[in-house]
CSV table of N, CA and C in Angstrom, one decimal:
chain,number,residue,atom,x,y,z
A,1,ILE,N,-16.3,-9.4,13.9
A,1,ILE,CA,-16.4,-9.8,15.3
A,1,ILE,C,-15.5,-8.7,16.0
A,2,LEU,N,-14.4,-8.3,15.6
A,2,LEU,CA,-13.5,-7.3,16.2
A,2,LEU,C,-14.1,-6.1,16.4
A,3,LEU,N,-15.0,-5.5,15.1
A,3,LEU,CA,-15.5,-4.4,15.3
A,3,LEU,C,-17.0,-4.5,15.7
A,4,GLY,N,-17.5,-5.5,16.0
A,4,GLY,CA,-18.9,-5.7,16.3
A,4,GLY,C,-19.6,-6.5,15.3
A,5,THR,N,-20.9,-7.0,15.7
A,5,THR,CA,-21.7,-7.7,14.6
A,5,THR,C,-22.1,-7.1,13.5
A,6,GLU,N,-22.2,-5.7,13.5
A,6,GLU,CA,-22.7,-5.1,12.4
A,6,GLU,C,-21.6,-5.1,11.5
A,7,PHE,N,-20.3,-5.3,11.6
A,7,PHE,CA,-19.3,-5.3,10.7
A,7,PHE,C,-18.9,-6.7,10.1
A,8,ALA,N,-19.7,-7.8,10.7
A,8,ALA,CA,-19.2,-9.1,10.2
A,8,ALA,C,-19.3,-9.4,8.9
A,9,GLY,N,-20.2,-8.7,8.1
A,9,GLY,CA,-20.1,-9.0,6.7
A,9,GLY,C,-19.3,-8.0,5.9
A,10,ALA,N,-18.5,-7.3,6.7
A,10,ALA,CA,-17.6,-6.4,5.8
A,10,ALA,C,-16.2,-6.9,5.5
A,11,GLY,N,-15.9,-8.2,5.7
A,11,GLY,CA,-14.6,-8.6,5.7
A,11,GLY,C,-14.0,-8.5,4.2
A,12,MET,N,-14.8,-8.6,3.1
A,12,MET,CA,-14.4,-8.2,1.7
A,12,MET,C,-14.0,-6.8,1.5
A,13,THR,N,-14.9,-6.0,2.2
A,13,THR,CA,-14.7,-4.4,1.9
A,13,THR,C,-13.4,-4.1,2.9
A,14,VAL,N,-13.2,-4.6,4.0
A,14,VAL,CA,-11.9,-4.3,4.6
A,14,VAL,C,-10.6,-4.8,3.9
A,15,ALA,N,-10.7,-6.2,3.3
A,15,ALA,CA,-9.6,-6.6,2.5
A,15,ALA,C,-9.3,-5.7,1.3
A,16,ILE,N,-10.4,-5.1,0.7
A,16,ILE,CA,-10.3,-4.1,-0.5
A,16,ILE,C,-9.7,-2.8,-0.1
A,17,LEU,N,-10.1,-2.4,1.2
A,17,LEU,CA,-9.5,-1.2,1.6
A,17,LEU,C,-7.9,-1.3,2.1
A,18,ALA,N,-7.7,-2.6,2.5
A,18,ALA,CA,-6.4,-2.9,3.0
A,18,ALA,C,-5.5,-2.8,1.7
A,19,GLY,N,-6.0,-3.2,0.4
A,19,GLY,CA,-5.1,-3.1,-0.8
A,19,GLY,C,-5.1,-1.6,-1.1
A,20,ALA,N,-6.0,-0.7,-0.9
A,20,ALA,CA,-5.9,0.8,-1.1
A,20,ALA,C,-4.8,1.2,-0.2
A,21,GLY,N,-4.9,0.8,1.0
A,21,GLY,CA,-3.8,1.3,2.0
A,21,GLY,C,-2.5,1.0,1.5
A,22,PHE,N,-2.4,-0.3,0.9
A,22,PHE,CA,-1.0,-0.7,0.4
A,22,PHE,C,-0.5,0.3,-0.7
A,23,PHE,N,-1.2,0.5,-1.7
A,23,PHE,CA,-0.9,1.6,-2.7
A,23,PHE,C,-0.6,2.9,-2.1
A,24,THR,N,-1.5,3.5,-1.1
A,24,THR,CA,-1.2,4.7,-0.4
A,24,THR,C,0.1,4.7,0.1
A,25,ALA,N,0.5,3.7,1.0
A,25,ALA,CA,1.6,3.6,1.6
A,25,ALA,C,2.8,3.7,0.7
A,26,MET,N,2.6,2.9,-0.5
A,26,MET,CA,3.6,2.8,-1.7
A,26,MET,C,3.9,4.4,-2.2
A,27,ALA,N,2.9,5.1,-2.3
A,27,ALA,CA,3.0,6.4,-2.7
A,27,ALA,C,3.7,7.4,-1.8
A,28,ALA,N,3.6,7.3,-0.6
A,28,ALA,CA,4.1,8.2,0.5
A,28,ALA,C,5.5,8.6,0.4
A,29,PRO,N,6.5,7.7,0.1
A,29,PRO,CA,7.9,8.3,-0.1
A,29,PRO,C,8.1,9.2,-1.3
A,30,HIS,N,7.3,8.9,-2.3
A,30,HIS,CA,7.4,9.6,-3.6
A,30,HIS,C,6.6,10.9,-3.4
A,31,LEU,N,5.6,11.1,-2.6
A,31,LEU,CA,4.9,12.3,-2.3
A,31,LEU,C,6.0,13.2,-1.4
A,32,THR,N,6.8,12.5,-0.5
A,32,THR,CA,7.7,13.3,0.2
A,32,THR,C,8.9,13.8,-0.7
A,33,TYR,N,9.2,13.1,-1.8
A,33,TYR,CA,10.2,13.7,-2.7
A,33,TYR,C,9.7,14.8,-3.5
A,34,LEU,N,8.5,14.7,-4.0
A,34,LEU,CA,7.9,15.8,-4.8
A,34,LEU,C,7.9,17.1,-3.9
A,35,ILE,N,7.4,16.8,-2.7
A,35,ILE,CA,7.2,18.0,-1.8
A,35,ILE,C,8.7,18.7,-1.7
A,36,LYS,N,9.6,17.7,-1.3
A,36,LYS,CA,11.0,18.2,-1.0
A,36,LYS,C,11.5,19.0,-2.3
A,37,ALA,N,11.1,18.5,-3.5
A,37,ALA,CA,11.5,19.2,-4.7
A,37,ALA,C,10.7,20.5,-5.0
A,38,ASN,N,9.8,20.7,-4.0
A,38,ASN,CA,8.9,21.9,-4.4
A,38,ASN,C,8.0,21.8,-5.7
A,39,ARG,N,7.7,20.5,-5.9
A,39,ARG,CA,6.6,20.2,-6.9
A,39,ARG,C,5.3,20.0,-6.6
A,40,VAL,N,4.6,21.2,-5.9
A,40,VAL,CA,3.4,21.2,-5.4
A,40,VAL,C,2.3,21.0,-6.5
A,41,ARG,N,2.7,21.6,-7.6
A,41,ARG,CA,1.7,21.5,-8.8
A,41,ARG,C,1.3,20.1,-9.2
A,42,GLU,N,2.5,19.2,-9.2
A,42,GLU,CA,2.4,17.9,-9.6
A,42,GLU,C,1.6,17.2,-8.5
A,43,PHE,N,1.8,17.4,-7.2
A,43,PHE,CA,1.4,16.7,-6.1
A,43,PHE,C,-0.2,17.1,-6.2
A,44,THR,N,-0.6,18.3,-6.4
A,44,THR,CA,-2.0,18.8,-6.5
A,44,THR,C,-2.6,18.1,-7.6
A,45,ARG,N,-2.0,18.0,-8.8
A,45,ARG,CA,-2.6,17.5,-10.0
A,45,ARG,C,-2.9,15.9,-9.7
A,46,ALA,N,-2.0,15.2,-9.0
A,46,ALA,CA,-2.2,13.7,-8.8
A,46,ALA,C,-3.4,13.6,-7.8
A,47,ALA,N,-3.4,14.4,-6.7
A,47,ALA,CA,-4.4,14.3,-5.8
A,47,ALA,C,-5.8,14.6,-6.4
A,48,GLY,N,-5.9,15.6,-7.3
A,48,GLY,CA,-7.1,15.9,-8.1
A,48,GLY,C,-7.5,14.8,-8.9
A,49,ILE,N,-6.6,14.2,-9.6
A,49,ILE,CA,-7.1,13.2,-10.5
A,49,ILE,C,-7.5,11.8,-9.6
A,50,SER,N,-6.9,11.7,-8.7
A,50,SER,CA,-7.2,10.5,-7.7
A,50,SER,C,-8.7,10.8,-7.2
A,51,LEU,N,-9.0,12.0,-6.7
A,51,LEU,CA,-10.2,12.4,-6.3
A,51,LEU,C,-11.3,12.2,-7.4
A,52,LEU,N,-11.1,12.6,-8.7
A,52,LEU,CA,-11.9,12.3,-9.7
A,52,LEU,C,-12.1,10.8,-10.0
A,53,VAL,N,-11.2,10.1,-9.8
A,53,VAL,CA,-11.3,8.6,-10.0
A,53,VAL,C,-12.2,8.1,-8.9
A,54,LEU,N,-11.9,8.6,-7.7
A,54,LEU,CA,-12.8,8.2,-6.5
A,54,LEU,C,-14.3,8.4,-6.8
A,55,ILE,N,-14.5,9.8,-7.2
A,55,ILE,CA,-15.9,10.2,-7.4
A,55,ILE,C,-16.6,9.3,-8.6
A,56,ALA,N,-15.9,9.1,-9.6
A,56,ALA,CA,-16.5,8.4,-10.8
A,56,ALA,C,-16.7,7.0,-10.3
A,57,GLY,N,-15.6,6.4,-9.5
A,57,GLY,CA,-15.9,5.0,-9.1
A,57,GLY,C,-17.0,4.9,-8.1
A,58,LEU,N,-17.3,5.7,-7.3
A,58,LEU,CA,-18.4,5.8,-6.5
A,58,LEU,C,-19.8,6.0,-7.2
A,59,PHE,N,-19.8,6.8,-8.1
A,59,PHE,CA,-20.9,7.0,-9.1
A,59,PHE,C,-21.2,5.7,-9.9
A,60,LEU,N,-20.2,5.0,-10.4
A,60,LEU,CA,-20.6,3.8,-11.0
A,60,LEU,C,-20.7,2.6,-10.2
A,61,LEU,N,-20.1,2.4,-9.0
A,61,LEU,CA,-20.3,1.1,-8.3
A,61,LEU,C,-21.2,1.2,-7.1
A,62,VAL,N,-21.7,2.3,-6.6
A,62,VAL,CA,-22.6,2.3,-5.6
A,62,VAL,C,-23.8,2.1,-6.2
A,63,PRO,N,-24.6,1.0,-5.7
A,63,PRO,CA,-25.9,0.8,-6.2
A,63,PRO,C,-27.0,1.9,-6.5
A,64,ASP,N,-27.8,1.6,-7.5
A,64,ASP,CA,-29.0,2.6,-7.9
A,64,ASP,C,-28.5,3.8,-8.6
A,65,TYR,N,-27.3,4.0,-8.8
A,65,TYR,CA,-26.8,5.1,-9.6
A,65,TYR,C,-26.7,4.7,-11.2
A,66,VAL,N,-25.7,4.1,-11.6
A,66,VAL,CA,-25.6,3.7,-13.0
A,66,VAL,C,-25.9,2.3,-13.0
A,67,ILE,N,-25.1,1.3,-12.2
A,67,ILE,CA,-25.2,-0.1,-12.5
A,67,ILE,C,-26.2,-0.6,-11.3
A,68,SER,N,-27.3,-0.4,-11.6
A,68,SER,CA,-28.2,-0.8,-10.6
A,68,SER,C,-28.4,-2.3,-10.4
A,69,ASN,N,-28.1,-3.2,-11.4
A,69,ASN,CA,-28.3,-4.5,-11.5
A,69,ASN,C,-27.0,-5.1,-11.5
A,70,GLY,N,-25.9,-4.5,-11.0
A,70,GLY,CA,-24.5,-5.0,-11.1
A,70,GLY,C,-24.2,-6.0,-10.0
A,71,ASP,N,-25.1,-6.2,-8.8
A,71,ASP,CA,-24.9,-7.1,-7.9
A,71,ASP,C,-23.7,-6.7,-7.0
A,72,ILE,N,-23.4,-5.7,-6.9
A,72,ILE,CA,-22.2,-5.1,-6.1
A,72,ILE,C,-22.6,-4.5,-4.9
A,73,ASN,N,-22.2,-5.1,-3.7
A,73,ASN,CA,-22.7,-4.6,-2.4
A,73,ASN,C,-22.1,-3.2,-2.4
A,74,GLY,N,-22.9,-2.3,-1.8
A,74,GLY,CA,-22.4,-0.9,-1.7
A,74,GLY,C,-21.2,-0.6,-1.0
A,75,MET,N,-20.8,-1.3,0.1
A,75,MET,CA,-19.7,-1.3,0.8
A,75,MET,C,-18.6,-1.7,-0.2
A,76,ASN,N,-18.7,-2.7,-0.9
A,76,ASN,CA,-17.6,-3.3,-1.6
A,76,ASN,C,-17.4,-2.3,-2.9
A,77,GLY,N,-18.6,-1.7,-3.4
A,77,GLY,CA,-18.3,-0.8,-4.4
A,77,GLY,C,-17.5,0.4,-4.0
A,78,ALA,N,-17.8,0.9,-2.9
A,78,ALA,CA,-17.0,2.2,-2.3
A,78,ALA,C,-15.6,1.6,-2.0
A,79,GLY,N,-15.4,0.6,-1.7
A,79,GLY,CA,-13.9,0.0,-1.4
A,79,GLY,C,-13.3,-0.2,-2.7
A,80,ILE,N,-13.9,-0.8,-3.8
A,80,ILE,CA,-13.3,-0.8,-5.1
A,80,ILE,C,-13.0,0.6,-5.6
A,81,ALA,N,-13.9,1.5,-5.6
A,81,ALA,CA,-13.6,2.9,-5.9
A,81,ALA,C,-12.4,3.4,-5.2
A,82,MET,N,-12.3,3.2,-4.0
A,82,MET,CA,-11.2,3.6,-3.2
A,82,MET,C,-9.9,3.0,-3.6
A,83,LEU,N,-10.0,1.8,-4.0
A,83,LEU,CA,-8.8,1.1,-4.4
A,83,LEU,C,-8.2,1.5,-5.8
A,84,ALA,N,-9.2,1.8,-6.7
A,84,ALA,CA,-9.0,2.3,-8.0
A,84,ALA,C,-8.4,3.7,-7.7
A,85,SER,N,-8.8,4.5,-7.0
A,85,SER,CA,-8.4,5.8,-6.6
A,85,SER,C,-6.9,5.8,-6.2
A,86,ALA,N,-6.6,4.9,-5.4
A,86,ALA,CA,-5.3,4.6,-4.8
A,86,ALA,C,-4.3,4.1,-5.8
A,87,VAL,N,-4.7,3.2,-6.6
A,87,VAL,CA,-3.9,2.6,-7.6
A,87,VAL,C,-3.5,3.7,-8.5
A,88,PHE,N,-4.4,4.5,-9.1
A,88,PHE,CA,-4.3,5.7,-10.0
A,88,PHE,C,-3.3,6.7,-9.5
A,89,GLY,N,-3.5,7.0,-8.1
A,89,GLY,CA,-2.7,8.1,-7.4
A,89,GLY,C,-1.4,7.6,-7.4
A,90,TYR,N,-1.1,6.3,-6.9
A,90,TYR,CA,0.3,5.9,-7.0
A,90,TYR,C,0.9,5.9,-8.2
A,91,GLY,N,0.2,5.3,-9.4
A,91,GLY,CA,0.8,5.4,-10.6
A,91,GLY,C,1.1,6.9,-11.1
A,92,ILE,N,0.4,7.8,-10.8
A,92,ILE,CA,0.5,9.1,-11.4
A,92,ILE,C,1.8,9.7,-10.5
A,93,ILE,N,1.8,9.5,-9.1
A,93,ILE,CA,2.9,10.0,-8.3
A,93,ILE,C,4.2,9.3,-8.9
A,94,ARG,N,4.2,8.1,-9.1
A,94,ARG,CA,5.3,7.2,-9.5
A,94,ARG,C,5.8,7.8,-10.7
A,95,TYR,N,4.9,8.0,-11.7
A,95,TYR,CA,5.3,8.7,-12.8
A,95,TYR,C,6.0,9.9,-12.8
A,96,TYR,N,5.5,10.8,-11.9
A,96,TYR,CA,6.1,12.1,-11.8
A,96,TYR,C,7.5,12.0,-11.1
A,97,THR,N,7.7,11.2,-10.2
A,97,THR,CA,9.1,11.1,-9.5
A,97,THR,C,9.8,10.5,-10.5
A,98,TRP,N,9.5,9.6,-11.3
A,98,TRP,CA,10.4,9.1,-12.2
A,98,TRP,C,10.8,10.1,-13.4
A,99,LYS,N,9.8,10.6,-14.0
A,99,LYS,CA,9.9,11.6,-15.0
A,99,LYS,C,10.7,12.9,-14.5
A,100,ILE,N,10.2,13.5,-13.6
A,100,ILE,CA,10.7,14.8,-13.1
A,100,ILE,C,11.9,14.7,-12.2
A,101,LEU,N,12.1,13.8,-11.3
A,101,LEU,CA,13.1,13.7,-10.4
A,101,LEU,C,14.1,12.6,-10.7
A,102,GLN,N,13.8,11.9,-11.8
A,102,GLN,CA,14.8,10.8,-12.1
A,102,GLN,C,14.9,9.7,-11.2
A,103,CYS,N,13.7,9.5,-10.4
A,103,CYS,CA,13.7,8.4,-9.4
A,103,CYS,C,13.3,7.2,-10.1
A,104,LYS,N,14.3,6.2,-10.3
A,104,LYS,CA,13.9,5.0,-10.9
A,104,LYS,C,13.6,3.9,-9.8
A,105,LEU,N,13.1,2.7,-10.3
A,105,LEU,CA,12.6,1.8,-9.4
A,105,LEU,C,13.8,1.3,-8.7
A,106,HIS,N,13.7,0.9,-7.5
A,106,HIS,CA,14.8,0.5,-6.6
A,106,HIS,C,15.2,-0.9,-7.2
A,107,SER,N,16.4,-1.2,-7.4
A,107,SER,CA,17.0,-2.3,-8.0
A,107,SER,C,16.6,-3.6,-7.2
A,108,ARG,N,16.4,-3.5,-5.8
A,108,ARG,CA,16.1,-4.7,-5.2
A,108,ARG,C,14.5,-4.7,-4.7
A,109,ILE,N,13.7,-4.2,-5.7
A,109,ILE,CA,12.2,-4.1,-5.2
A,109,ILE,C,11.7,-5.6,-5.1
A,110,LEU,N,12.2,-6.6,-6.1
A,110,LEU,CA,11.7,-7.8,-6.0
A,110,LEU,C,12.0,-8.5,-4.5
A,111,THR,N,13.1,-8.0,-4.0
A,111,THR,CA,13.4,-8.8,-2.5
A,111,THR,C,12.4,-8.4,-1.6
A,112,HIS,N,11.9,-7.0,-1.7
A,112,HIS,CA,10.9,-6.6,-0.7
A,112,HIS,C,9.5,-7.4,-1.1
A,113,LEU,N,9.2,-7.5,-2.4
A,113,LEU,CA,8.1,-8.4,-2.6
A,113,LEU,C,8.1,-9.9,-2.2
A,114,PHE,N,9.3,-10.5,-2.3
A,114,PHE,CA,9.4,-11.9,-1.8
A,114,PHE,C,9.4,-11.9,-0.4
A,115,SER,N,9.8,-11.0,0.4
A,115,SER,CA,9.8,-10.9,1.8
A,115,SER,C,8.4,-10.7,2.2
A,116,ALA,N,7.7,-9.9,1.6
A,116,ALA,CA,6.3,-9.8,1.8
A,116,ALA,C,5.4,-10.9,1.6
A,117,ALA,N,5.7,-11.8,0.5
A,117,ALA,CA,5.3,-12.9,0.3
A,117,ALA,C,5.5,-14.1,1.3
A,118,ILE,N,6.8,-14.0,1.7
A,118,ILE,CA,7.1,-15.0,2.8
A,118,ILE,C,6.2,-14.7,4.1
A,119,MET,N,6.3,-13.3,4.3
A,119,MET,CA,5.3,-13.0,5.5
A,119,MET,C,4.0,-13.5,5.5
A,120,ILE,N,3.4,-13.3,4.4
A,120,ILE,CA,1.9,-13.7,4.2
A,120,ILE,C,1.7,-15.2,4.3
A,121,VAL,N,2.7,-16.0,3.6
A,121,VAL,CA,2.7,-17.4,3.6
A,121,VAL,C,2.9,-17.8,5.3
A,122,VAL,N,3.8,-17.3,5.9
A,122,VAL,CA,4.1,-17.8,7.3
A,122,VAL,C,2.7,-17.4,8.2
A,123,ILE,N,2.1,-16.4,8.0
A,123,ILE,CA,0.9,-16.0,8.7
A,123,ILE,C,-0.3,-16.8,8.4
A,124,ASN,N,-0.3,-17.1,7.1
A,124,ASN,CA,-1.6,-18.0,6.8
A,124,ASN,C,-1.3,-19.4,7.1
A,125,PHE,N,-0.1,-20.0,6.9
A,125,PHE,CA,0.3,-21.2,7.5
A,125,PHE,C,-0.1,-21.4,9.0
A,126,ALA,N,0.3,-20.4,9.7
A,126,ALA,CA,0.2,-20.5,11.2
A,126,ALA,C,-1.4,-20.4,11.5
A,127,ILE,N,-2.1,-19.6,10.8
A,127,ILE,CA,-3.7,-19.7,11.0
A,127,ILE,C,-4.1,-21.0,10.6
A,128,TRP,N,-3.7,-21.6,9.5
A,128,TRP,CA,-4.2,-22.7,9.0
A,128,TRP,C,-3.7,-24.0,9.8
A,129,TYR,N,-2.7,-24.1,10.1
A,129,TYR,CA,-2.2,-25.2,11.0
A,129,TYR,C,-2.6,-25.4,12.4
A,130,PHE,N,-2.6,-24.1,13.0
A,130,PHE,CA,-3.2,-24.1,14.4
A,130,PHE,C,-4.6,-23.9,14.6
A,131,GLU,N,-5.3,-23.7,13.4
A,131,GLU,CA,-6.8,-23.6,13.3
A,131,GLU,C,-7.1,-22.3,14.4
A,132,ILE,N,-6.6,-21.2,14.0
A,132,ILE,CA,-6.8,-20.0,14.8
A,132,ILE,C,-7.8,-19.2,14.3
A,133,SER,N,-8.8,-18.8,15.2
A,133,SER,CA,-9.8,-17.8,14.8
A,133,SER,C,-9.4,-16.4,15.3
A,134,ILE,N,-9.3,-15.4,14.3
A,134,ILE,CA,-8.8,-14.1,14.6
A,134,ILE,C,-9.6,-13.4,15.4
A,135,GLY,N,-9.1,-12.8,16.5
A,135,GLY,CA,-9.6,-11.8,17.4
A,135,GLY,C,-8.7,-10.7,17.6
A,136,LEU,N,-9.0,-9.8,18.4
A,136,LEU,CA,-7.9,-8.7,18.5
A,136,LEU,C,-6.7,-9.1,19.2
A,137,ALA,N,-6.6,-10.1,19.9
A,137,ALA,CA,-5.3,-10.6,20.5
A,137,ALA,C,-4.6,-11.3,19.5
A,138,TRP,N,-5.0,-12.0,18.6
A,138,TRP,CA,-4.2,-12.8,17.6
A,138,TRP,C,-4.0,-11.7,16.5
A,139,LEU,N,-4.7,-10.8,16.1
A,139,LEU,CA,-4.4,-9.7,15.3
A,139,LEU,C,-3.3,-9.1,15.6
A,140,LEU,N,-3.2,-8.8,17.1
A,140,LEU,CA,-1.8,-8.0,17.5
A,140,LEU,C,-0.7,-8.8,17.4
A,141,VAL,N,-0.9,-10.1,17.8
A,141,VAL,CA,0.3,-11.1,17.6
A,141,VAL,C,0.7,-11.4,16.3
A,142,PHE,N,-0.2,-11.5,15.3
A,142,PHE,CA,0.2,-11.6,13.9
A,142,PHE,C,0.8,-10.4,13.3
A,143,ALA,N,0.3,-9.2,13.7
A,143,ALA,CA,1.0,-7.8,13.3
A,143,ALA,C,2.5,-7.9,13.8
A,144,ALA,N,2.8,-8.4,15.0
A,144,ALA,CA,4.2,-8.5,15.4
A,144,ALA,C,4.9,-9.5,14.6
A,145,VAL,N,4.3,-10.9,14.4
A,145,VAL,CA,5.0,-11.9,13.8
A,145,VAL,C,5.2,-11.4,12.4
A,146,GLY,N,4.3,-10.8,11.8
A,146,GLY,CA,4.6,-10.4,10.3
A,146,GLY,C,5.7,-9.3,10.2
A,147,THR,N,5.8,-8.4,11.3
A,147,THR,CA,6.8,-7.6,11.3
A,147,THR,C,8.2,-8.1,11.4
A,148,LEU,N,8.3,-9.1,12.3
A,148,LEU,CA,9.4,-9.9,12.5
A,148,LEU,C,9.9,-10.8,11.3
A,149,VAL,N,8.9,-11.5,10.7
A,149,VAL,CA,9.3,-12.2,9.6
A,149,VAL,C,9.6,-11.4,8.4
A,150,TYR,N,9.0,-10.4,8.1
A,150,TYR,CA,9.3,-9.4,7.0
A,150,TYR,C,10.9,-9.0,7.3
A,151,GLY,N,11.1,-8.4,8.6
A,151,GLY,CA,12.5,-7.9,8.7
A,151,GLY,C,13.5,-9.0,8.6
A,152,LEU,N,13.2,-10.1,9.1
A,152,LEU,CA,14.2,-11.0,9.0
A,152,LEU,C,14.5,-11.6,7.7
A,153,ALA,N,13.3,-11.7,6.8
A,153,ALA,CA,13.6,-12.0,5.3
A,153,ALA,C,14.5,-10.9,4.7
A,154,LEU,N,14.3,-9.6,5.1
A,154,LEU,CA,14.9,-8.6,4.4
A,154,LEU,C,16.4,-8.6,4.8
A,155,TYR,N,16.6,-8.9,6.1
A,155,TYR,CA,18.0,-8.9,6.7
A,155,TYR,C,18.8,-10.1,6.1
A,156,LEU,N,18.1,-11.3,6.1
A,156,LEU,CA,18.8,-12.5,5.5
A,156,LEU,C,19.2,-12.3,3.9
A,157,SER,N,18.3,-11.6,3.2
A,157,SER,CA,18.6,-11.2,2.0
A,157,SER,C,19.5,-10.1,1.5
A,158,GLY,N,20.0,-9.4,2.8
A,158,GLY,CA,21.1,-8.4,2.6
A,158,GLY,C,20.5,-7.0,2.3
A,159,GLU,N,19.2,-6.9,2.5
A,159,GLU,CA,18.4,-5.7,2.0
A,159,GLU,C,18.6,-4.5,3.2
A,160,MET,N,18.6,-4.9,4.5
A,160,MET,CA,18.6,-4.0,5.5
A,160,MET,C,20.1,-3.4,5.8
A,161,LEU,N,20.5,-2.6,4.8
A,161,LEU,CA,21.8,-2.0,5.0
A,161,LEU,C,22.0,-0.8,5.3
A,162,LYS,N,22.9,-0.3,6.1
A,162,LYS,CA,23.2,1.3,6.4
A,162,LYS,C,23.1,2.2,5.3
A,163,LYS,N,23.5,1.7,4.2
A,163,LYS,CA,23.5,2.8,3.1
A,163,LYS,C,22.2,2.9,2.5
A,164,ASP,N,21.3,2.0,2.6
A,164,ASP,CA,19.9,2.2,2.3
A,164,ASP,C,19.3,3.3,3.2
A,165,PHE,N,19.4,3.2,4.5
A,165,PHE,CA,19.0,4.1,5.3
A,165,PHE,C,19.5,5.6,5.1
A,166,THR,N,20.7,5.6,4.8
A,166,THR,CA,21.5,6.9,4.5
A,166,THR,C,20.9,7.4,3.2
A,167,GLU,N,20.6,6.6,2.1
A,167,GLU,CA,20.3,7.2,1.0
A,167,GLU,C,18.9,7.7,1.2
A,168,PHE,N,17.9,7.1,1.8
A,168,PHE,CA,16.5,7.5,2.1
A,168,PHE,C,16.7,8.8,2.8
A,169,LYS,N,17.4,8.9,3.7
A,169,LYS,CA,17.7,10.1,4.6
A,169,LYS,C,18.1,11.3,3.7
A,170,ASN,N,19.1,11.1,2.8
A,170,ASN,CA,19.4,12.2,1.8
A,170,ASN,C,18.3,12.6,1.0
A,171,LEU,N,17.5,11.5,0.3
A,171,LEU,CA,16.5,11.8,-0.6
A,171,LEU,C,15.3,12.6,0.0
A,172,SER,N,15.1,12.2,1.3
A,172,SER,CA,13.9,12.8,1.9
A,172,SER,C,14.4,14.1,2.7
A,173,GLY,N,15.7,14.5,2.6
A,173,GLY,CA,16.0,15.7,3.2
A,173,GLY,C,15.8,15.8,4.9
A,174,ALA,N,15.9,14.8,5.7
A,174,ALA,CA,15.7,14.7,6.9
A,174,ALA,C,16.6,15.5,7.8
A,175,ASP,N,17.7,15.7,7.3
A,175,ASP,CA,18.6,16.8,8.1
A,175,ASP,C,18.4,18.2,8.0
A,176,ASP,N,17.5,18.6,7.0
A,176,ASP,CA,17.1,20.0,6.7
A,176,ASP,C,16.4,20.5,8.0
């Protein structure tokens, strides 16, 4: 409805692509670390493997190529291929930053996941309780609500500390 009637059946595809966007966003800081460390070869290798996964996924999941009777909508197949590519790309980039740059998992990663879960629960509860049908205005409202709830949950858990910002600034070389 937001994008027009021809996109009305694409809700699942948009959700799949949102998942791909999540993994792409998760990879972004690690890509910054690799580039800052002048590890362009690893960056290029990860991008190449991700591209190969995308092409293979498109070949397998878009109807009439290999799985013609798979009953997968072409849009959903393309979305699944993109999601697989993003997951592989994140995994490879994360491995490189862990192995080459000794960048271990953040000790408070579960706090971020818990805050994200609280944000999703609050938004879904509000949509269910108030029987809201999503349009552009509500989409913008829930983007703001989600940001506030996520930020508040992080703040209350003690995650948003000045030293975290300083640490990220040092790792990314923002002062250079």
